[in-house]
Coordinates of C-alpha atoms and ligand atoms in Angstrom, one line a residue:
X1 CA 0.0 0.0 0.0
X2 CA 1.5 3.3 -1.0
X3 CA 1.6 5.6 2.0
X4 CA 1.4 8.8 0.1
X5 CA -1.1 10.3 2.4
X6 CA -2.9 13.3 1.0
X7 CA -1.3 16.3 2.7
X8 CA -3.4 18.1 5.2
X9 CA -1.9 21.6 5.2
X10 CA -3.3 22.4 8.6
X11 CA -0.1 21.8 10.5
X12 CA 2.3 24.7 9.8
X13 CA 4.4 23.9 12.8
X14 CA 5.0 20.2 12.1
X15 CA 8.7 19.7 12.0
X16 CA 9.8 19.9 8.3
X17 CA 12.6 17.4 8.5
X18 CA 12.3 13.9 10.0
X19 CA 15.5 14.3 11.8
X20 CA 14.6 17.4 13.7
X21 CA 11.5 16.6 15.6
X22 CA 10.2 18.2 18.6
X23 CA 12.7 21.0 18.9
X24 CA 11.8 23.4 21.7
X25 CA 11.5 27.0 21.0
X26 CA 9.4 26.6 17.9
X27 CA 6.2 28.5 18.3
X28 CA 3.2 26.2 18.3
X29 CA -0.5 27.1 18.0
X30 CA -2.5 27.7 21.1
X31 CA -4.0 24.5 22.5
X32 CA -7.8 23.9 22.1
X33 CA -10.1 23.6 25.1
X34 CA -10.5 19.9 24.4
X35 CA -6.8 19.4 24.6
X36 CA -6.8 21.4 27.8
X37 CA -9.4 19.1 29.4
X38 CA -7.5 16.0 28.3
X39 CA -4.4 17.4 29.8
X40 CA -6.2 17.8 33.1
X41 CA -7.4 14.2 32.8
X42 CA -3.9 12.9 32.1
X43 CA -2.6 14.9 35.0
X44 CA -5.1 13.1 37.2
X45 CA -4.2 9.7 35.8
X46 CA -0.6 9.9 34.7
X47 CA -0.2 6.2 34.1
X48 CA -3.2 5.8 31.9
X49 CA -1.5 4.9 28.6
X50 CA -4.6 5.0 26.3
X51 CA -5.6 8.3 27.6
X52 CA -2.2 9.7 27.1
X53 CA -2.1 8.4 23.6
X54 CA -5.4 10.0 22.8
X55 CA -4.0 13.3 24.0
X56 CA -0.8 12.7 21.9
X57 CA -2.9 12.1 18.9
X58 CA -5.0 15.2 19.3
X59 CA -1.8 17.2 19.8
X60 CA -0.3 15.8 16.7
X61 CA -3.4 16.5 14.6
X62 CA -3.5 20.0 15.9
X63 CA 0.1 20.7 14.9
X64 CA 1.7 20.4 18.4
X65 CA 4.4 18.1 17.2
X66 CA 6.7 18.6 20.1
X67 CA 4.1 18.1 22.7
X68 CA 2.8 15.0 21.0
X69 CA 6.3 13.5 21.0
X70 CA 6.6 14.2 24.7
X71 CA 3.3 12.5 25.5
X72 CA 4.0 9.5 23.2
X73 CA 7.4 9.2 24.9
X74 CA 5.8 9.0 28.3
X75 CA 3.4 6.4 27.0
X76 CA 6.2 4.4 25.5
X77 CA 8.2 4.5 28.7
X78 CA 5.2 2.9 30.5
X79 CA 4.3 0.5 27.7
X80 CA 7.4 0.1 25.4
X81 CA 5.7 -2.7 23.3
X82 CA 2.4 -0.9 22.8
X83 CA 1.9 -0.9 19.0
X84 CA -0.2 2.2 19.1
X85 CA 2.3 4.1 21.1
X86 CA 5.1 3.0 18.8
X87 CA 3.1 4.0 15.7
X88 CA 2.2 7.3 17.1
X89 CA 5.8 8.1 18.1
X90 CA 7.0 7.1 14.6
X91 CA 4.4 9.4 13.2
X92 CA 5.2 12.2 15.5
X93 CA 8.9 11.9 14.7
X94 CA 8.4 12.0 11.0
X95 CA 6.7 9.0 9.5
X96 CA 4.4 6.0 10.0
X97 CA 5.9 2.8 11.4
X98 CA 5.3 0.7 8.3
X99 CA 4.8 -2.6 10.0
X100 CA 2.3 -1.6 12.6
X101 CA -1.2 -1.6 11.4
X102 CA -3.0 1.0 13.4
X103 CA -6.1 2.7 12.1
X104 CA -5.4 6.4 12.3
X105 CA -6.5 9.6 10.6
X106 CA -4.3 10.7 7.7
X107 CA -0.9 11.7 8.9
X108 CA -0.2 15.4 9.1
X109 CA 1.6 17.2 6.3
X110 CA 5.1 16.0 5.6
X111 CA 7.3 17.4 3.0
X112 CA 6.5 15.5 -0.2
X113 CA 4.0 13.1 1.3
X114 CA 4.8 9.8 3.0
X115 CA 8.0 9.2 4.8
X116 CA 10.5 7.3 2.7
X117 CA 12.1 5.0 5.2
X118 CA 14.7 3.6 2.8
X119 CA 15.7 7.0 1.5
X120 CA 16.2 8.3 5.1
X121 CA 18.2 5.3 6.0
X122 CA 20.5 5.8 3.0
X123 CA 20.8 9.4 3.9
X124 CA 21.6 8.7 7.5
X125 CA 23.9 5.7 6.8
X126 CA 25.3 7.0 3.6
X127 CA 25.6 3.4 2.4
X128 CA 23.6 1.1 0.2
X129 CA 21.3 -0.9 2.5
X130 CA 22.1 -4.5 1.6
X131 CA 25.9 -4.1 1.7
X132 CA 28.4 -3.9 4.5
X133 CA 30.4 -0.8 4.3
X134 CA 33.3 -0.3 6.5
X135 CA 33.3 3.5 6.8
X136 CA 30.1 5.0 7.8
X137 CA 30.2 8.7 7.1
X138 CA 28.9 10.0 10.4
X139 CA 27.2 13.1 9.2
X140 CA 25.5 13.8 12.5
X141 CA 26.6 12.3 15.7
X142 CA 23.6 13.1 17.8
X143 CA 25.2 12.2 21.1
X144 CA 28.4 14.2 20.8
X145 CA 31.2 12.3 22.2
X146 CA 33.3 14.6 24.3
X147 CA 36.8 13.6 24.9
X148 CA 36.5 11.7 21.6
X149 CA 36.4 8.4 23.3
X150 CA 40.0 8.7 24.5
X151 CA 41.4 5.2 24.1
X152 CA 44.2 6.1 26.4
X153 CA 41.9 5.0 29.2
X154 CA 43.8 2.2 30.7
X155 CA 41.1 -0.5 31.1
X156 CA 40.6 -4.1 30.4
X157 CA 37.6 -3.3 28.4
X158 CA 37.9 -1.9 24.9
X159 CA 35.7 1.0 24.2
X160 CA 34.9 1.4 20.5
X161 CA 34.6 4.9 19.3
X162 CA 31.5 5.6 17.2
X163 CA 33.5 6.1 14.0
X164 CA 35.8 3.1 14.5
X165 CA 36.5 1.3 11.3
X166 CA 34.4 -1.8 10.9
X167 CA 31.5 -0.3 12.8
X168 CA 28.1 -1.1 11.4
X169 CA 24.9 0.7 11.2
X170 CA 21.3 -0.4 10.9
X171 CA 21.5 0.1 7.2
X172 CA 24.0 -2.8 7.2
X173 CA 21.5 -5.1 8.8
X174 CA 19.5 -6.6 6.0
X175 CA 15.7 -6.7 6.2
X176 CA 14.4 -7.1 9.8
X177 CA 12.2 -4.0 9.4
X178 CA 10.1 -4.8 12.4
X179 CA 13.1 -5.0 14.6
X180 CA 14.5 -1.8 13.2
X181 CA 11.2 0.0 13.7
X182 CA 10.9 -1.2 17.2
X183 CA 14.5 -0.2 18.0
X184 CA 13.9 3.2 16.5
X185 CA 10.7 3.9 18.5
X186 CA 11.8 2.4 21.8
X187 CA 15.5 3.2 21.9
X188 CA 17.0 5.2 19.2
X189 CA 14.6 8.1 18.7
X190 CA 14.4 9.0 22.3
X191 CA 18.1 8.9 22.6
X192 CA 18.8 11.1 19.6
X193 CA 16.4 13.7 20.8
X194 CA 17.8 15.6 23.8
X195 CA 14.3 16.6 25.1
X196 CA 13.1 13.1 24.9
X197 CA 16.2 11.8 26.6
X198 CA 15.5 14.1 29.5
X199 CA 12.0 12.8 29.6
X200 CA 13.0 9.2 29.3
X201 CA 15.7 9.8 31.8
X202 CA 14.9 7.0 34.3
X203 CA 13.5 4.5 31.9
X204 CA 16.4 4.7 29.6
X205 CA 18.5 3.8 32.6
X206 CA 17.0 0.4 32.3
X207 CA 18.0 -1.6 29.3
X208 CA 16.8 -3.5 26.4
X209 CA 17.2 -7.3 26.2
X210 CA 17.5 -8.8 22.7
X211 CA 16.5 -12.4 22.6
X212 CA 15.9 -15.0 20.0
X213 CA 17.4 -18.1 18.4
X214 CA 21.2 -18.3 18.0
X215 CA 22.9 -16.9 15.0
X216 CA 20.1 -14.6 14.0
X217 CA 21.8 -11.3 14.4
X218 CA 21.5 -10.2 18.0
X219 CA 25.1 -9.3 18.4
X220 CA 25.2 -7.8 15.0
X221 CA 22.2 -5.6 15.7
X222 CA 23.6 -4.4 19.0
X223 CA 26.7 -3.3 17.2
X224 CA 24.5 -1.5 14.6
X225 CA 22.7 0.3 17.4
X226 CA 25.9 1.6 18.7
X227 CA 26.8 2.8 15.2
X228 CA 23.5 4.6 14.9
X229 CA 23.8 6.4 18.2
X230 CA 27.3 7.7 17.6
X231 CA 28.0 6.7 21.1
X232 CA 30.9 4.8 22.5
X233 CA 30.3 1.1 22.8
X234 CA 31.7 -1.5 25.2
X235 CA 30.9 -5.0 24.2
X236 CA 31.5 -7.6 26.9
X237 CA 30.6 -11.2 26.7
X238 CA 29.5 -12.3 30.2
X239 CA 31.9 -15.2 29.9
X240 CA 34.8 -12.7 29.8
X241 CA 33.6 -11.1 33.0
X242 CA 33.4 -14.3 34.9
X243 CA 36.5 -15.3 36.7
X244 CA 37.2 -18.3 38.7
X245 CA 38.7 -16.3 41.5
X246 CA 36.3 -15.2 44.2
X247 CA 35.5 -11.6 43.9
X248 CA 37.1 -11.1 40.5
X249 CA 33.9 -11.4 38.6
X250 CA 32.2 -8.7 40.6
X251 CA 35.2 -6.4 40.2
X252 CA 35.2 -7.0 36.5
X253 CA 31.6 -6.2 36.2
X254 CA 32.1 -3.0 38.2
X255 CA 35.0 -2.1 36.0
X256 CA 32.9 -2.4 32.8
X257 CA 30.4 0.1 34.2
X258 CA 33.0 2.4 35.5
X259 CA 34.7 2.5 32.1
X260 CA 31.3 3.2 30.5
X261 CA 30.6 6.0 33.0
X262 CA 33.9 7.6 32.2
X263 CA 33.2 7.3 28.5
X264 CA 29.6 8.4 28.6
X265 CA 27.6 8.6 26.4
X266 CA 28.3 5.0 26.1
X267 CA 26.3 1.8 25.3
X268 CA 27.3 -1.2 27.4
X269 CA 26.4 -4.4 25.6
X270 CA 26.3 -7.5 27.7
X271 CA 26.4 -10.4 25.3
X272 CA 25.4 -13.9 26.4
X273 CA 23.7 -12.6 29.5
X274 CA 22.5 -16.1 30.3
X275 CA 25.9 -17.0 31.4
X276 CA 24.9 -15.4 34.6
X277 CA 22.0 -17.8 34.5
X278 CA 19.6 -18.4 37.3
X279 CA 19.8 -22.1 36.7
X280 CA 20.0 -23.8 40.0
X281 CA 22.9 -26.0 38.9
X282 CA 24.8 -22.9 38.2
X283 CA 23.9 -20.7 41.1
X284 CA 25.2 -23.3 43.4
X285 CA 28.4 -21.7 42.3
X286 CA 28.2 -18.9 44.8
X287 CA 30.3 -16.5 42.9
X288 CA 27.6 -16.3 40.2
X289 CA 25.0 -15.0 42.7
X290 CA 27.4 -12.2 43.7
X291 CA 28.1 -11.3 40.1
X292 CA 24.3 -11.0 39.5
X293 CA 24.0 -8.8 42.5
X294 CA 26.9 -6.7 41.3
X295 CA 25.2 -6.2 38.0
X296 CA 22.0 -5.3 39.8
X297 CA 23.9 -2.7 41.8
X298 CA 25.5 -1.3 38.6
X299 CA 22.1 -1.1 36.8
X300 CA 20.3 0.5 39.7
X301 CA 23.1 3.1 40.1
X302 CA 22.5 5.8 42.6
X303 CA 21.5 9.3 41.5
X304 CA 23.0 10.3 38.3
X305 CA 26.0 8.0 38.0
X306 CA 24.5 6.2 35.1
X307 CA 23.7 9.3 33.1
X308 CA 24.6 8.6 29.5
X309 CA 25.1 4.9 30.1
X310 CA 22.8 2.7 28.2
X311 CA 22.5 -1.0 28.5
X312 CA 21.8 -3.5 25.8
X313 CA 21.9 -7.2 26.5
X314 CA 21.4 -10.3 24.4
X315 CA 20.7 -13.9 25.1
X316 CA 19.5 -17.0 23.3
X317 CA 17.9 -18.3 26.5
X318 CA 15.9 -15.5 28.1
X319 CA 14.3 -18.0 30.4
X320 CA 17.6 -18.6 32.0
X321 CA 18.1 -15.0 32.8
X322 CA 17.8 -14.1 36.5
X323 CA 14.3 -12.8 37.0
X324 CA 15.7 -10.0 39.2
X325 CA 17.5 -8.6 36.2
X326 CA 14.2 -8.2 34.3
X327 CA 12.5 -6.0 36.9
X328 CA 11.5 -2.4 36.0
X329 CA 14.3 -0.1 35.6
X330 CA 16.7 -2.9 34.8
X331 CA 16.6 -5.0 31.6
X332 CA 12.9 -4.3 31.5
X333 CA 12.3 -4.1 27.8
X334 CA 12.7 -7.0 25.5
X335 CA 13.0 -7.3 21.7
X336 CA 12.6 -10.6 19.9
X337 CA 15.2 -11.1 17.1
X338 CA 13.8 -13.8 14.8
X339 CA 15.5 -15.7 12.0
X340 CA 16.3 -13.4 9.1
X341 CA 13.4 -12.7 6.9
X342 CA 13.6 -12.7 3.1
X343 CA 15.4 -9.4 2.6
X344 CA 17.8 -10.2 5.4
X345 CA 18.6 -13.6 3.9
X346 CA 19.2 -11.9 0.6
X347 CA 21.7 -9.5 2.3
X348 CA 23.4 -12.2 4.2
X349 CA 23.8 -14.5 1.2
X350 CA 25.2 -11.8 -0.9
X351 CA 27.6 -10.9 1.8
X352 CA 28.9 -14.4 2.1
X353 CA 29.2 -14.9 -1.6
X354 CA 30.8 -11.5 -2.3
X355 CA 34.3 -12.7 -2.5
X356 CA 33.7 -16.1 -3.9
X357 CA 33.8 -17.1 -7.6
X358 CA 30.2 -17.2 -8.5
X359 CA 28.3 -17.4 -11.7
X360 CA 24.8 -16.3 -12.3
X361 CA 23.6 -17.3 -8.8
X362 CA 19.9 -16.7 -8.4
X363 CA 19.8 -15.4 -4.9
X364 CA 16.1 -15.0 -5.0
X365 CA 15.7 -18.8 -5.4
X366 CA 18.0 -19.5 -2.5
X367 CA 16.2 -17.0 -0.3
X368 CA 13.0 -18.9 -0.9
X369 CA 14.6 -22.2 -0.1
X370 CA 16.1 -21.1 3.2
X371 CA 13.2 -20.1 5.3
X372 CA 14.0 -20.4 9.0
X373 CA 17.8 -20.5 8.4
X374 CA 19.9 -18.4 10.8
X375 CA 22.6 -16.0 9.6
X376 CA 25.1 -18.6 10.8
X377 CA 23.3 -21.4 8.8
X378 CA 23.5 -19.3 5.7
X379 CA 27.2 -18.7 6.1
X380 CA 27.6 -22.4 6.4
X381 CA 25.5 -23.0 3.2
X382 CA 27.7 -20.7 1.2
X383 CA 30.8 -22.3 2.6
X384 CA 29.7 -25.8 1.6
X385 CA 28.5 -24.7 -1.8
X386 CA 32.1 -23.4 -2.4
X387 CA 33.4 -26.7 -1.2
X388 CA 31.3 -28.6 -3.7
X389 CA 32.5 -26.5 -6.6
X390 CA 36.0 -26.8 -5.5
X391 CA 35.9 -30.6 -5.2
X392 CA 34.2 -30.8 -8.6
X393 CA 36.9 -28.7 -10.2
X394 CA 39.6 -30.8 -8.6
X395 CA 37.9 -34.0 -9.8
X396 CA 37.3 -32.9 -13.4
X397 CA 40.4 -30.9 -13.8
X398 CA 38.4 -27.9 -15.1
X399 CA 37.8 -25.0 -12.9
X400 CA 34.1 -24.1 -12.5
X401 CA 32.3 -21.4 -10.7
X402 CA 29.8 -21.8 -7.9
X403 CA 26.3 -21.9 -9.3
X404 CA 22.8 -21.8 -8.0
X405 CA 22.6 -25.5 -7.9
X406 CA 25.6 -25.8 -5.5
X407 CA 24.0 -23.4 -3.1
X408 CA 20.5 -24.9 -3.2
X409 CA 22.1 -28.4 -2.8
X410 CA 24.0 -27.2 0.3
X411 CA 20.8 -25.6 1.7
X412 CA 18.9 -28.9 1.3
X413 CA 21.6 -30.8 3.1
X414 CA 21.1 -29.0 6.4
X415 CA 18.2 -28.3 8.7
X416 CA 17.8 -24.8 10.1
X417 CA 19.5 -24.7 13.4
X418 CA 16.7 -22.5 14.8
X419 CA 14.3 -25.5 15.0
X420 CA 15.4 -26.8 18.4
X421 CA 15.2 -23.2 19.8
X422 CA 11.6 -22.9 18.7
X423 CA 10.8 -26.2 20.3
X424 CA 12.0 -24.9 23.7
X425 CA 10.6 -21.5 23.1
X426 CA 7.2 -22.9 22.4
X427 CA 6.9 -24.3 25.9
X428 CA 8.1 -21.2 27.6
X429 CA 5.8 -19.0 25.6
X430 CA 2.8 -21.2 26.4
X431 CA 3.5 -22.1 30.0
X432 CA 5.8 -19.5 31.5
X433 CA 4.6 -16.3 29.9
X434 CA 4.3 -14.5 33.3
X435 CA 3.5 -10.8 33.0
X436 CA 3.3 -11.2 29.2
X437 CA 7.1 -11.0 28.8
X438 CA 6.9 -13.4 25.9
X439 CA 3.9 -11.9 24.2
X440 CA 5.9 -11.0 21.1
X441 CA 7.2 -14.6 20.8
X442 CA 3.7 -16.0 21.3
X443 CA 2.3 -13.7 18.6
X444 CA 5.0 -14.9 16.2
X445 CA 4.6 -18.5 17.0
X446 CA 0.9 -18.2 16.4
X447 CA 1.4 -16.3 13.1
X448 CA 4.0 -18.8 11.9
X449 CA 1.8 -21.7 13.0
X450 CA 4.5 -23.0 15.2
X451 CA 2.1 -23.5 18.2
Ligands
ADP1 N1 19.9 -9.1 9.3 C1 21.1 -9.5 9.0 N2 21.8 -8.8 8.0 C2 23.1 -9.1 7.8 N3 23.8 -10.0 8.4 C3 23.2 -10.7 9.4 C4 21.9 -10.5 9.8 N4 21.5 -11.3 10.8 C5 22.6 -12.0 11.0 N5 23.6 -11.7 10.2 C6 24.9 -12.3 10.1 O1 24.8 -13.5 10.9 C7 25.9 -13.6 11.8 C8 25.5 -14.2 13.1 O2 24.8 -13.2 13.8 P1 25.0 -12.9 15.3 O3 24.7 -11.5 15.5 O4 26.3 -13.4 15.8 O5 23.9 -13.8 16.0 P2 23.4 -14.0 17.5 O6 24.2 -12.9 18.3 O7 22.0 -13.7 17.4 O8 23.8 -15.4 17.9 C9 26.5 -12.2 11.9 O9 27.9 -12.2 11.9 C10 26.0 -11.5 10.7 O10 27.0 -11.4 9.7
MG2 MG1 25.6 -13.3 19.7

């Protein structure tokens, strides 16, 4: 469906550019009495998300873009997964969230009609979407990095500066539009916008937990988030933090956060969070409990120590993550990262074939034949296709290129490694979905008829 919404030229103060939403100081029209009464109602019931969204919608329609963003942000901080809140935020910030079907009145005037997501991504990333490009041209680094991420900081944990070579951006992540939209609405947009950041203050202090089957891009996406933010990035595998000596793991954990605080704004990425697992067999090891506690202390931080420190975490087994870590203000938001969709598989396949001798490979065909394959599976498929061609060449004595048949054959020979994960996830989603933490997973399983 083309989203060229007919322009409704009744919003002279709507931000003109998608990247400059909600700037203070711009004169906005006087608020109507209806908005006034809704404001009063919201003041009386601040946690009422639907009410607040209603207000945000009215504000947006009346041309109070900045105020609408603020209300939508508040709603999102209470209900990060709420599709309506997400859609509204996306709209308020410059465009509809394409994957969220929400009935809404025509979007207010935008320059030249609907928001061109891809064009904006290209503009921001300055790269072609399906390719990996090593040097993102950081046109705007929204979170200015003061001290330019001085690497002279003697620390065991490497801080990556935002413009480090090899850093990736969301445009490098193929497909996965829903994940990108969700990241944009719940994490990136508020962080880029200083007013929103203030508003979000507390809730951004908590973190976002990426979960999903192995090999499907959680680590990759976390790196892309860092690239998007133009913030410093510390990536630590929990296994690196853990140490056999009593007390060392806690000290390491503390050091990670201390480094991040010195380098703020900084994203701390805790990969393989489940290594701190709450599994009884593991917690018998007493040191683990202390390490979890240390992480809780770091996350809770007193006063403003964690200003500018943002936490992302990833795990294949969210059900092994200590429940205390998932409480509000900690890793309280979750984001499901599913096996790569069609466009993502296309990008991944092209990436892994780019330096190989290939001949008229029909990537589209392979994409169709690899539903459910993880990024790692696809890498393996390309590898074994190359092997087949090589062995063939050696046997016949004539060198031949890798063709579609080789790749399809390789794909047929393996089962997607994500299957066992879904088998486990199914049970958890059905029987241990306390507080709706796995709603996203449940919805997917239903849609994919995996239940
Ligand atoms: N959407 C994607 N676009 C491009 N490459 C991807 C995508 N998803 C996964 N990959 C590739 O698959 C590999 C495995 O992903 P990774 O982030 O390590 O998975 P996880 O952390 O979920 O186990 C990555 O190195 C990356 O190259
Ligand atoms: Mg990983």
